[in-house]
Amino acid sequence: MNKFQAMAKIMAMLCDAADLKPGSPVYKIVREKVSERIDILGPDAALLNIIDRKPQILNQINVLSQWQARGKLLPVLEF
């Protein structure tokens, strides 16, 4: 699997579970962090890592979404 395939699979999984909207500030932050994780671990390992940590990641995405709704977006997301 290459980086683009991994990115597509990961973002599809996270968007379905977290109701992310493409183009939103939270979506952009998540996409950036996923890209960093793929660069560090490689496509296959990043996919497995994110699947393993999915509940924690979804919780962080939920918090970011709540902050965005209040107009206070914190660009902090740790995978």
Tab-separated table of C-alpha atoms in Angstrom:
chain	number	residue	atom	x	y	z
A	1	MET	CA	0.000	0.000	0.000
A	2	ASN	CA	1.289	3.487	-0.766
A	3	LYS	CA	0.837	6.740	1.192
A	4	PHE	CA	-2.196	7.876	-0.813
A	5	GLN	CA	-4.011	4.577	-0.353
A	6	ALA	CA	-3.306	4.587	3.378
A	7	MET	CA	-4.461	8.205	3.665
A	8	ALA	CA	-7.708	7.388	1.836
A	9	LYS	CA	-8.450	4.356	4.036
A	10	ILE	CA	-7.634	6.131	7.282
A	11	MET	CA	-9.558	9.301	6.473
A	12	ALA	CA	-12.593	7.311	5.264
A	13	MET	CA	-12.585	5.338	8.519
A	14	LEU	CA	-12.229	8.451	10.690
A	15	CYS	CA	-14.731	10.529	8.695
A	16	ASP	CA	-17.411	7.848	8.984
A	17	ALA	CA	-16.885	7.406	12.710
A	18	ALA	CA	-16.396	11.068	13.666
A	19	ASP	CA	-18.653	12.764	11.119
A	20	LEU	CA	-15.794	14.914	9.808
A	21	LYS	CA	-16.625	17.321	7.028
A	22	PRO	CA	-14.016	17.665	4.259
A	23	GLY	CA	-12.631	21.183	4.212
A	24	SER	CA	-13.415	21.944	7.861
A	25	PRO	CA	-10.584	23.134	10.113
A	26	VAL	CA	-10.786	19.937	12.188
A	27	TYR	CA	-10.629	17.800	9.020
A	28	LYS	CA	-7.502	19.660	7.919
A	29	ILE	CA	-5.830	19.098	11.291
A	30	VAL	CA	-6.698	15.392	11.253
A	31	ARG	CA	-5.440	15.017	7.691
A	32	GLU	CA	-2.148	16.721	8.593
A	33	LYS	CA	-1.647	14.446	11.605
A	34	VAL	CA	-2.477	11.334	9.587
A	35	SER	CA	0.055	12.401	6.960
A	36	GLU	CA	2.712	12.888	9.657
A	37	ARG	CA	1.944	9.455	11.118
A	38	ILE	CA	2.269	7.837	7.672
A	39	ASP	CA	5.595	9.596	7.095
A	40	ILE	CA	6.920	8.377	10.448
A	41	LEU	CA	5.642	4.789	10.473
A	42	GLY	CA	5.017	4.018	6.817
A	43	PRO	CA	1.600	3.381	5.248
A	44	ASP	CA	0.853	-0.104	6.567
A	45	ALA	CA	2.074	0.485	10.104
A	46	ALA	CA	0.273	3.847	10.293
A	47	LEU	CA	-3.010	2.232	9.283
A	48	LEU	CA	-2.628	-0.441	11.969
A	49	ASN	CA	-1.541	2.122	14.565
A	50	ILE	CA	-4.547	4.341	13.898
A	51	ILE	CA	-6.935	1.377	13.924
A	52	ASP	CA	-5.508	0.325	17.316
A	53	ARG	CA	-5.858	3.849	18.723
A	54	LYS	CA	-9.168	4.665	17.031
A	55	PRO	CA	-11.209	5.250	20.237
A	56	GLN	CA	-8.654	7.729	21.592
A	57	ILE	CA	-8.343	9.499	18.253
A	58	LEU	CA	-12.114	9.789	17.872
A	59	ASN	CA	-12.323	11.251	21.367
A	60	GLN	CA	-9.725	13.879	20.441
A	61	ILE	CA	-11.557	14.669	17.200
A	62	ASN	CA	-14.779	15.097	19.196
A	63	VAL	CA	-13.077	17.569	21.545
A	64	LEU	CA	-11.619	19.509	18.597
A	65	SER	CA	-15.056	19.641	16.971
A	66	GLN	CA	-16.603	20.999	20.160
A	67	TRP	CA	-13.927	23.673	20.403
A	68	GLN	CA	-14.488	24.586	16.746
A	69	ALA	CA	-18.218	24.933	17.389
A	70	ARG	CA	-17.398	27.462	20.105
A	71	GLY	CA	-15.065	29.361	17.788
A	72	LYS	CA	-11.950	28.337	19.698
A	73	LEU	CA	-10.043	25.815	17.637
A	74	LEU	CA	-7.004	24.328	19.304
A	75	PRO	CA	-4.676	22.826	16.677
A	76	VAL	CA	-3.525	20.033	18.960
A	77	LEU	CA	-4.122	16.413	18.066
A	78	GLU	CA	-1.826	13.636	19.195
A	79	PHE	CA	-1.911	10.230	17.527
